[in-house]
GROMACS .gro file of C-alpha atoms in nm:
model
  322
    1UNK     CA    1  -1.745  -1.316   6.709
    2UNK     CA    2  -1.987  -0.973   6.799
    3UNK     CA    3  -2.187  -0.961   6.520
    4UNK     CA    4  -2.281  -0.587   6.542
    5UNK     CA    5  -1.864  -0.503   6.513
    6UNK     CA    6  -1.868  -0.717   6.169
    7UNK     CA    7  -1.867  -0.482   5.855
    8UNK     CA    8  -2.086  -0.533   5.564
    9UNK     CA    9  -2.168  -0.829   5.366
   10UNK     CA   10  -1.868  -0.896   5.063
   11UNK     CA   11  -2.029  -0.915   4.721
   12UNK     CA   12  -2.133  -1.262   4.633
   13UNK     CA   13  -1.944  -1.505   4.522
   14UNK     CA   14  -1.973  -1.668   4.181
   15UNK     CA   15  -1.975  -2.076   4.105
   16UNK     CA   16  -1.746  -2.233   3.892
   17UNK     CA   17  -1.997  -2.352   3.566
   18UNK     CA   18  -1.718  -2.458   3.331
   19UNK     CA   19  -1.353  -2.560   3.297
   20UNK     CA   20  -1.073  -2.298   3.332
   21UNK     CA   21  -0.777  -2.270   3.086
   22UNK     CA   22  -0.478  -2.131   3.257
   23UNK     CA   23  -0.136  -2.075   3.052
   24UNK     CA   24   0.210  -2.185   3.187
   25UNK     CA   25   0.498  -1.970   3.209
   26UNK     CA   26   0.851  -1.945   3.292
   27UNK     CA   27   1.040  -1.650   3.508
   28UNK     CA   28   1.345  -1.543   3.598
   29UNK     CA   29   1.445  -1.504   3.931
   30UNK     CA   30   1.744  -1.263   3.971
   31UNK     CA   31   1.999  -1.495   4.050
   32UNK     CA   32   1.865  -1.665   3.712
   33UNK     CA   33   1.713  -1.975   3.840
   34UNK     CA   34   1.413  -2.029   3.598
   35UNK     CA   35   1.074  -2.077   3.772
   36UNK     CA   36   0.762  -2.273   3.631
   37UNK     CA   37   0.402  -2.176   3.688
   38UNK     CA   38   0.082  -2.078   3.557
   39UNK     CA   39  -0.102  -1.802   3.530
   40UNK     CA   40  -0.524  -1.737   3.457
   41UNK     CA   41  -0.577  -1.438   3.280
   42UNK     CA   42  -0.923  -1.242   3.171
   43UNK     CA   43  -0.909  -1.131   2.828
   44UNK     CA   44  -0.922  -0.724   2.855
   45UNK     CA   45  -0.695  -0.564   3.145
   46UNK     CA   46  -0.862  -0.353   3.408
   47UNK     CA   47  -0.679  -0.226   3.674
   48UNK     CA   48  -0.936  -0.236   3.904
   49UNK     CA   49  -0.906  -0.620   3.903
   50UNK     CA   50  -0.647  -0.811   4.161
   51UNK     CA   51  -0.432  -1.040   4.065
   52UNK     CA   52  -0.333  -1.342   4.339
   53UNK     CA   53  -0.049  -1.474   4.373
   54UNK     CA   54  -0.103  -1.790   4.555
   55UNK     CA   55   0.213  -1.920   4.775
   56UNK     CA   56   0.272  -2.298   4.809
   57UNK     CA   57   0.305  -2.496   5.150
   58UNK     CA   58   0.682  -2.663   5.140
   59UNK     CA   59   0.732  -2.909   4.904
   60UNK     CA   60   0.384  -2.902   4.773
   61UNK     CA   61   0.310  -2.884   4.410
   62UNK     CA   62   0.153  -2.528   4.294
   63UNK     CA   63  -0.100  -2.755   4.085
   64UNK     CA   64  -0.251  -2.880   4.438
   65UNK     CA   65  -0.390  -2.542   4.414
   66UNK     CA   66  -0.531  -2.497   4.087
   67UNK     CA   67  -0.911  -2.529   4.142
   68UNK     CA   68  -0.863  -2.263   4.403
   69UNK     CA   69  -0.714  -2.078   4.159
   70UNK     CA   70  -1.038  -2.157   3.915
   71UNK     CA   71  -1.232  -2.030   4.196
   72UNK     CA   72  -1.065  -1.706   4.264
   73UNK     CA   73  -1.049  -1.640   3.853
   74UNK     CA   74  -1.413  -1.672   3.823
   75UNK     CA   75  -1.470  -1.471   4.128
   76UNK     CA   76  -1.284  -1.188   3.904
   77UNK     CA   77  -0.970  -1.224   4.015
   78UNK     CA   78  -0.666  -1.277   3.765
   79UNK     CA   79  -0.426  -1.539   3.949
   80UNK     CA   80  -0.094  -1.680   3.930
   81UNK     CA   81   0.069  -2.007   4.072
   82UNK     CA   82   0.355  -2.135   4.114
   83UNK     CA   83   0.653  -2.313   4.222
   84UNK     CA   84   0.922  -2.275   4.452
   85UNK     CA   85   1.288  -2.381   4.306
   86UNK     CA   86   1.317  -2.765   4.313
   87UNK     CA   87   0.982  -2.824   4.300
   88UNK     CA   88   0.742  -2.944   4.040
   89UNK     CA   89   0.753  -2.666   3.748
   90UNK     CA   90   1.067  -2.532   3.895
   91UNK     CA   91   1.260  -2.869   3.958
   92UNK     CA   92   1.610  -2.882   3.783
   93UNK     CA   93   1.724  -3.251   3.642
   94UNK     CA   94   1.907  -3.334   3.984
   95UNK     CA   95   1.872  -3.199   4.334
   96UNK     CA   96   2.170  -3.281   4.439
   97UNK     CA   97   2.399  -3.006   4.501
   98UNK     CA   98   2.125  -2.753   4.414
   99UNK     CA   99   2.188  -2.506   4.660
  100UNK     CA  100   1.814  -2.388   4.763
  101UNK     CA  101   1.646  -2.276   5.159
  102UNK     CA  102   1.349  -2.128   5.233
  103UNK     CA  103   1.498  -1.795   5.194
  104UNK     CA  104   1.565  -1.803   4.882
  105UNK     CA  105   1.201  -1.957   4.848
  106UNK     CA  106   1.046  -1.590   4.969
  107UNK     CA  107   1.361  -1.356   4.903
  108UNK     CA  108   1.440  -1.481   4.544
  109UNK     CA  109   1.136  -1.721   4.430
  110UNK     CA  110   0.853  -1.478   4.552
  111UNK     CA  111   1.042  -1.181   4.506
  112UNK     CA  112   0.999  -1.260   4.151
  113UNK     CA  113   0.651  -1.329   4.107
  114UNK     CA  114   0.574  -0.997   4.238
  115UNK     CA  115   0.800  -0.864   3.994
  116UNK     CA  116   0.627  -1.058   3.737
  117UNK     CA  117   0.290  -0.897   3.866
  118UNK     CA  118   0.385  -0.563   3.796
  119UNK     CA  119   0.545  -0.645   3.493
  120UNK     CA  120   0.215  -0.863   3.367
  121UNK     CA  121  -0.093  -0.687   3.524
  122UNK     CA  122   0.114  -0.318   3.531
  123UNK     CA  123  -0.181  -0.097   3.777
  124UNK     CA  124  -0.357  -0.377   3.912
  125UNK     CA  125  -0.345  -0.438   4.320
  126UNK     CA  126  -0.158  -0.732   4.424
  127UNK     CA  127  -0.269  -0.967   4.677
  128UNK     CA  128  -0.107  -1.312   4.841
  129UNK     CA  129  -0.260  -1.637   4.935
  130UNK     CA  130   0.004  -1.859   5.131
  131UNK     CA  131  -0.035  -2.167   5.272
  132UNK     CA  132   0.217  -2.335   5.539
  133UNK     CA  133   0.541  -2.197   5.492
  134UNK     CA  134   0.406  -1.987   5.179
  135UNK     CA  135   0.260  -1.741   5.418
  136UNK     CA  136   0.642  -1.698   5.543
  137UNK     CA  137   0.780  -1.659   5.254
  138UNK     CA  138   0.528  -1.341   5.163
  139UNK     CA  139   0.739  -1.170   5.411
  140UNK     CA  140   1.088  -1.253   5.291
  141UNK     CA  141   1.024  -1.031   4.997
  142UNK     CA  142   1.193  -0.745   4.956
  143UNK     CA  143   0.897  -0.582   4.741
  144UNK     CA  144   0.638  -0.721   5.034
  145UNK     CA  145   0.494  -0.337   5.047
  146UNK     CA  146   0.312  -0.461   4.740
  147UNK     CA  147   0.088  -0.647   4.867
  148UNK     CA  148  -0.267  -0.486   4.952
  149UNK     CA  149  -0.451  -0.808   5.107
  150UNK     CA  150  -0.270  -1.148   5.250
  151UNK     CA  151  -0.458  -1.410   5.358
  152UNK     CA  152  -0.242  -1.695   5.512
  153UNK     CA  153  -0.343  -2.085   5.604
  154UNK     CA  154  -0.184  -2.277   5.935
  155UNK     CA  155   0.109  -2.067   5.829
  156UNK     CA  156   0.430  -2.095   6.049
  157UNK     CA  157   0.804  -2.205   6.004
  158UNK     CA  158   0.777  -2.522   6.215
  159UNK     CA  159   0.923  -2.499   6.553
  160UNK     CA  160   0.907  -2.807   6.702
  161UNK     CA  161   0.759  -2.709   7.062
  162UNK     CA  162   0.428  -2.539   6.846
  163UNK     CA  163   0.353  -2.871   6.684
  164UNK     CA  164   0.017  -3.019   6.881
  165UNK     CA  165   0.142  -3.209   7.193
  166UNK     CA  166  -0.048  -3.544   7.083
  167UNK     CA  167   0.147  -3.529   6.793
  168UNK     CA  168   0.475  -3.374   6.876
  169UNK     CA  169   0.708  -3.615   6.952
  170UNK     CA  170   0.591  -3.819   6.648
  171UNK     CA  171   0.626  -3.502   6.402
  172UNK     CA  172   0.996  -3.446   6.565
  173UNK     CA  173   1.088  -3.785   6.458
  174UNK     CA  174   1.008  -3.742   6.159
  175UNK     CA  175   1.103  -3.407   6.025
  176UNK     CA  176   1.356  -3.319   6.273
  177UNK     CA  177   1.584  -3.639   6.311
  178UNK     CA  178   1.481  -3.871   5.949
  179UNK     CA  179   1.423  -3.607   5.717
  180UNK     CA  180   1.789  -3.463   5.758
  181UNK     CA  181   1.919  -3.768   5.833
  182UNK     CA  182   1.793  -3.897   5.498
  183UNK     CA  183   1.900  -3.533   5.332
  184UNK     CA  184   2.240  -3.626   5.452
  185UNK     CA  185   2.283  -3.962   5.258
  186UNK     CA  186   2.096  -3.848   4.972
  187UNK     CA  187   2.201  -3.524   4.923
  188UNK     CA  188   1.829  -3.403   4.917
  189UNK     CA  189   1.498  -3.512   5.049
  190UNK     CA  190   1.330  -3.787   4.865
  191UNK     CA  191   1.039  -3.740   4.967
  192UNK     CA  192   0.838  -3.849   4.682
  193UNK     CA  193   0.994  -4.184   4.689
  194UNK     CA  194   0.882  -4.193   5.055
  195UNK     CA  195   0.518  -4.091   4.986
  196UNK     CA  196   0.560  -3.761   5.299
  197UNK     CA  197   0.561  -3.497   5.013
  198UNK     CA  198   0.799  -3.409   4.697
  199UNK     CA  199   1.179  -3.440   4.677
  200UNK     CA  200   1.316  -3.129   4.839
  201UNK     CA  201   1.670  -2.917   4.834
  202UNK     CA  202   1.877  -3.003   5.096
  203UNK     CA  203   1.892  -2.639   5.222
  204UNK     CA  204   1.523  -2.654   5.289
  205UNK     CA  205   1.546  -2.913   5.502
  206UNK     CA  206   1.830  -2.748   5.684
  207UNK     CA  207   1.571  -2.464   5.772
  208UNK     CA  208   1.314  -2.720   5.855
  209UNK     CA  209   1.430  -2.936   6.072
  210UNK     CA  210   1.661  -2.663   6.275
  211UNK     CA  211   1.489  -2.664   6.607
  212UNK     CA  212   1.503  -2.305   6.669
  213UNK     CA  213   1.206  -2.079   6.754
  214UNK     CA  214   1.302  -1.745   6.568
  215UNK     CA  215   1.326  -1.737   6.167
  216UNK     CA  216   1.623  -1.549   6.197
  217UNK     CA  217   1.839  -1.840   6.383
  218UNK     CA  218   1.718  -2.111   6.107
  219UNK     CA  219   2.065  -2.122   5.910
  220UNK     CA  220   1.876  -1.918   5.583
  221UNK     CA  221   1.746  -1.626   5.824
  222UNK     CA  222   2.120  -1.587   5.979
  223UNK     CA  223   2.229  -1.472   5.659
  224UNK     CA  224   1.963  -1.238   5.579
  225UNK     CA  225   1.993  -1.074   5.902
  226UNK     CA  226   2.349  -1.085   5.883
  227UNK     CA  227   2.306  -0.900   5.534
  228UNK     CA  228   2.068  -0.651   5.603
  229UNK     CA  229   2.056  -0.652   5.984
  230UNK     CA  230   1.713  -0.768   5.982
  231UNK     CA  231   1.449  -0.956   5.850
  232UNK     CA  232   1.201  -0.788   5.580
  233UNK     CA  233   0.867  -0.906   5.722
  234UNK     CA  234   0.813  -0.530   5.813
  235UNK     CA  235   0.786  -0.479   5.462
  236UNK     CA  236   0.440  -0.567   5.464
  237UNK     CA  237   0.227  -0.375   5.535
  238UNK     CA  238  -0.108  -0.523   5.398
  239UNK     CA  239  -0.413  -0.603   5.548
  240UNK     CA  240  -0.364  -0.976   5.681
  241UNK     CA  241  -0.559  -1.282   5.785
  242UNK     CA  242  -0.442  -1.595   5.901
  243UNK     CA  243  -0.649  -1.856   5.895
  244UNK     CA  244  -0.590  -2.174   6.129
  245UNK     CA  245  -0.776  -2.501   6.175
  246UNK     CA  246  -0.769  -2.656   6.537
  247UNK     CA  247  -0.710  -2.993   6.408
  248UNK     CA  248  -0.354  -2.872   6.250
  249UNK     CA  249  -0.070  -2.986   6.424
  250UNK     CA  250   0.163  -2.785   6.211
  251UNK     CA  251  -0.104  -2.449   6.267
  252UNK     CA  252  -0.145  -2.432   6.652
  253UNK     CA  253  -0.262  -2.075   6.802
  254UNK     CA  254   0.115  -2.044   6.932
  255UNK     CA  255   0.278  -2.144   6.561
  256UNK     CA  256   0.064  -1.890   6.417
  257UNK     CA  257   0.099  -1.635   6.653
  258UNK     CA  258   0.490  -1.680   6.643
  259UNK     CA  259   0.430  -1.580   6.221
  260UNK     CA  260   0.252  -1.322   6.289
  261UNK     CA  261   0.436  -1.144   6.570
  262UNK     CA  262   0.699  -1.102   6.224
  263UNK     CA  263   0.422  -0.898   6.059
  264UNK     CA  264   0.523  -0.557   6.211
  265UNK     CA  265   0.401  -0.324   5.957
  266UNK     CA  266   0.083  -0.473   5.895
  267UNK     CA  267  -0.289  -0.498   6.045
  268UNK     CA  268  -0.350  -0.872   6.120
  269UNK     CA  269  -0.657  -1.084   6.244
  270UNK     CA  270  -0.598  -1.441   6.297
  271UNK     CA  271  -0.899  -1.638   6.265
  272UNK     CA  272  -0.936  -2.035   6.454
  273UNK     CA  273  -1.165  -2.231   6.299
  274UNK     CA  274  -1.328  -2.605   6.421
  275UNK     CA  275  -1.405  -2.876   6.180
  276UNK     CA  276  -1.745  -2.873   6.372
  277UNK     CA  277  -1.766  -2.496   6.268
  278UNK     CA  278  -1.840  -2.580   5.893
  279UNK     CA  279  -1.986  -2.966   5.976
  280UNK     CA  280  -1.681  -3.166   5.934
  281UNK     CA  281  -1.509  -3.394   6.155
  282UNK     CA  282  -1.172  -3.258   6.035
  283UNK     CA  283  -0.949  -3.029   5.765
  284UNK     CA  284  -0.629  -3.063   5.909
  285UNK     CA  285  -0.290  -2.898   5.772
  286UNK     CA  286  -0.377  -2.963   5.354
  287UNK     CA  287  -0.746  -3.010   5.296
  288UNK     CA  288  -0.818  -2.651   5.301
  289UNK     CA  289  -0.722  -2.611   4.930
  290UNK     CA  290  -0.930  -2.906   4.811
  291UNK     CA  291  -1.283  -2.810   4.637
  292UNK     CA  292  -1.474  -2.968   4.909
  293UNK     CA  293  -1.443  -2.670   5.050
  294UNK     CA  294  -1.495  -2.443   4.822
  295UNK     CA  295  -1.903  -2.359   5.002
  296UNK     CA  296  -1.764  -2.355   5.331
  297UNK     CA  297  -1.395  -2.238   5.406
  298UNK     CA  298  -1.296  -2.082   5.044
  299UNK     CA  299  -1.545  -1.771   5.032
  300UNK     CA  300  -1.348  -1.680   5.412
  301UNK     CA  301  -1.035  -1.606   5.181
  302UNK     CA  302  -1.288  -1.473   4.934
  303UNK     CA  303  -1.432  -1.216   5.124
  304UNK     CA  304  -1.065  -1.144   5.246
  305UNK     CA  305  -0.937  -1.052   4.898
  306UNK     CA  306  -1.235  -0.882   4.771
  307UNK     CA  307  -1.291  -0.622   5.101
  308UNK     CA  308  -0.992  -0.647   5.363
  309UNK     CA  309  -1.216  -0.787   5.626
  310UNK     CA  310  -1.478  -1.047   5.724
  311UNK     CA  311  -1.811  -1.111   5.609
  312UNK     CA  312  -2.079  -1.144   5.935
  313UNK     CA  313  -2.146  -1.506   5.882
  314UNK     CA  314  -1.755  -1.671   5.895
  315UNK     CA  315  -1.754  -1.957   6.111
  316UNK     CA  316  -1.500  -1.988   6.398
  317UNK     CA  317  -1.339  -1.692   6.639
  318UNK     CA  318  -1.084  -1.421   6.624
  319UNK     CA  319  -0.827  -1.499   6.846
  320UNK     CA  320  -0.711  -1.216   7.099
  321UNK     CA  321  -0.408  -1.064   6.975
  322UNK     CA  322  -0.120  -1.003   7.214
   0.00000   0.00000   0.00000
């Protein structure tokens, strides 16, 4: 990066010194599916204080995100997690026959915890964390113009010929011919049972594992852009960075890039970082999230959310934009 074209220092960010309570709660999407999550909340409102709403990675638990979520609260944020329908907080008693696709993960699931923003922190700016596919879904909702800052991490929809070539063929295998062969006999994706991540809706896995490069061919996308004759990414129109790690298979330059070229309406940087960068031998597609990180990668989303842009000391490069 050119050092003299970086802006300002972002304010300074604060430790965590002591536990953090957040409160679980239950919402209503508007098809009324009932979502679990949990927010943290400071004690007096103040409108000049963001809340984050922090999007999951497929099939991953909004609790694997929690001690981010201590971080950003004592960094003055107000945050809420959360999960997706058929997962953890939001998992009916069976997921068979529980008719659920990434789709309806952004255009019904996130939809409503924006709702439930305004509704809960009425004035406040609303920004978006969103890991994996959770960076896809911030564009599915319809209410995306919401959103002031997004800050994404190795987000993409998994197309197959993006995946890291030492790794492809094995990743195809697996989430491209078992996974929905599996779905198939099961009627959903036991994936707990299988130790590859938590049980998911069949429909999910239909989106998945369809080897298609554009969103709007995986079967969930064909019927929003059948319905509205396109795809609501353009909503967006927030300032956005997406964050990659080179030793991602999922989050290669072209995966990301692919994202991103959905992201129409909005100013994006997409930022590739190298274990080496922050004196690791690797992060890969989950660690990012973990509080090991929490000196070296999480004040990059920090400075993000608090200012829109990047502070003159991030680690890695910006990569071109086409």
């Amino acid at each position: 990066m050119n050092l003299q074209d970086m802006p300002s220092p972002a304010p300074a960010q604060a430790e965590l010194t002591s536990p953090v309570t957040s409160a679980p709660f239950k919402e209503t999407a508007c098809d009324d599916f009932t979502l679990g999550g949990f927010t943290w909340r400071h004690a007096f409102q103040d409108t000049a204080r963001t809340v984050v709403i922090i999007n999951a990675a497929t099939s991953v638990r909004c609790r694997h995100y929690s001690r981010f979520a201590d971080y950003l609260f004592a960094n003055g944020f107000d945050v809420i997690t959360y999960d997706y329908r058929g997962i953890g907080e939001s998992r009916p008693a069976s997921l068979k026959g529980l008719d659920a696709s990434w789709s309806d993960w952004g255009a019904l699931d996130f939809e409503a915890m924006l709702k439930r923003a305004q509704r809960e922190f009425p004035g406040q700016p609303i920004d978006v964390v969103g890991h994996s596919f959770g960076g896809c879904a911030a564009g599915l909702g319809a209410s995306g113009h919401l959103i002031r800052h997004l800050v994404t991490v190795g987000a993409q929809f998994a197309y197959w010929r993006d995946y890291a070539p030492a790794h492809r063929w094995r990743m195809f295998g697996k989430w491209h011919l078992v996974m929905p062969l599996v779905t198939m006999i099961c009627g959903y994706f036991p994936g707990k049972r299988l130790g590859w991540l938590e049980d998911t809706p069949a429909g999910v896995v239909r989106d998945w594992s369809t080897p298609t490069a554009r969103y709007e061919q995986r079967p969930s996308g064909r019927v929003i852009h059948a319905k509205h004759g396109r795809l609501p990414f353009a909503n967006v129109t927030a300032k956005t960075l997406a964050i990659s790690l080179s030793d991602d298979p999922y989050g290669t330059i072209a995966a990301i890039e692919r994202l991103l070229g959905y992201f129409t309406g909005a100013t994006t940087t997409h930022l590739r970082i190298t274990p080496q960068d922050i004196g690791e031998q690797e992060v890969g597609h989950f660690a990012f999230f973990r509080s090991a990180y929490q000196a070296t990668l999480w004040p990059i989303a920090l400075s993000w959310l608090q200012t829109g842009e990047l502070a003159p000391d991030t680690p890695g490069r910006q990569v071109p934009r086409s």
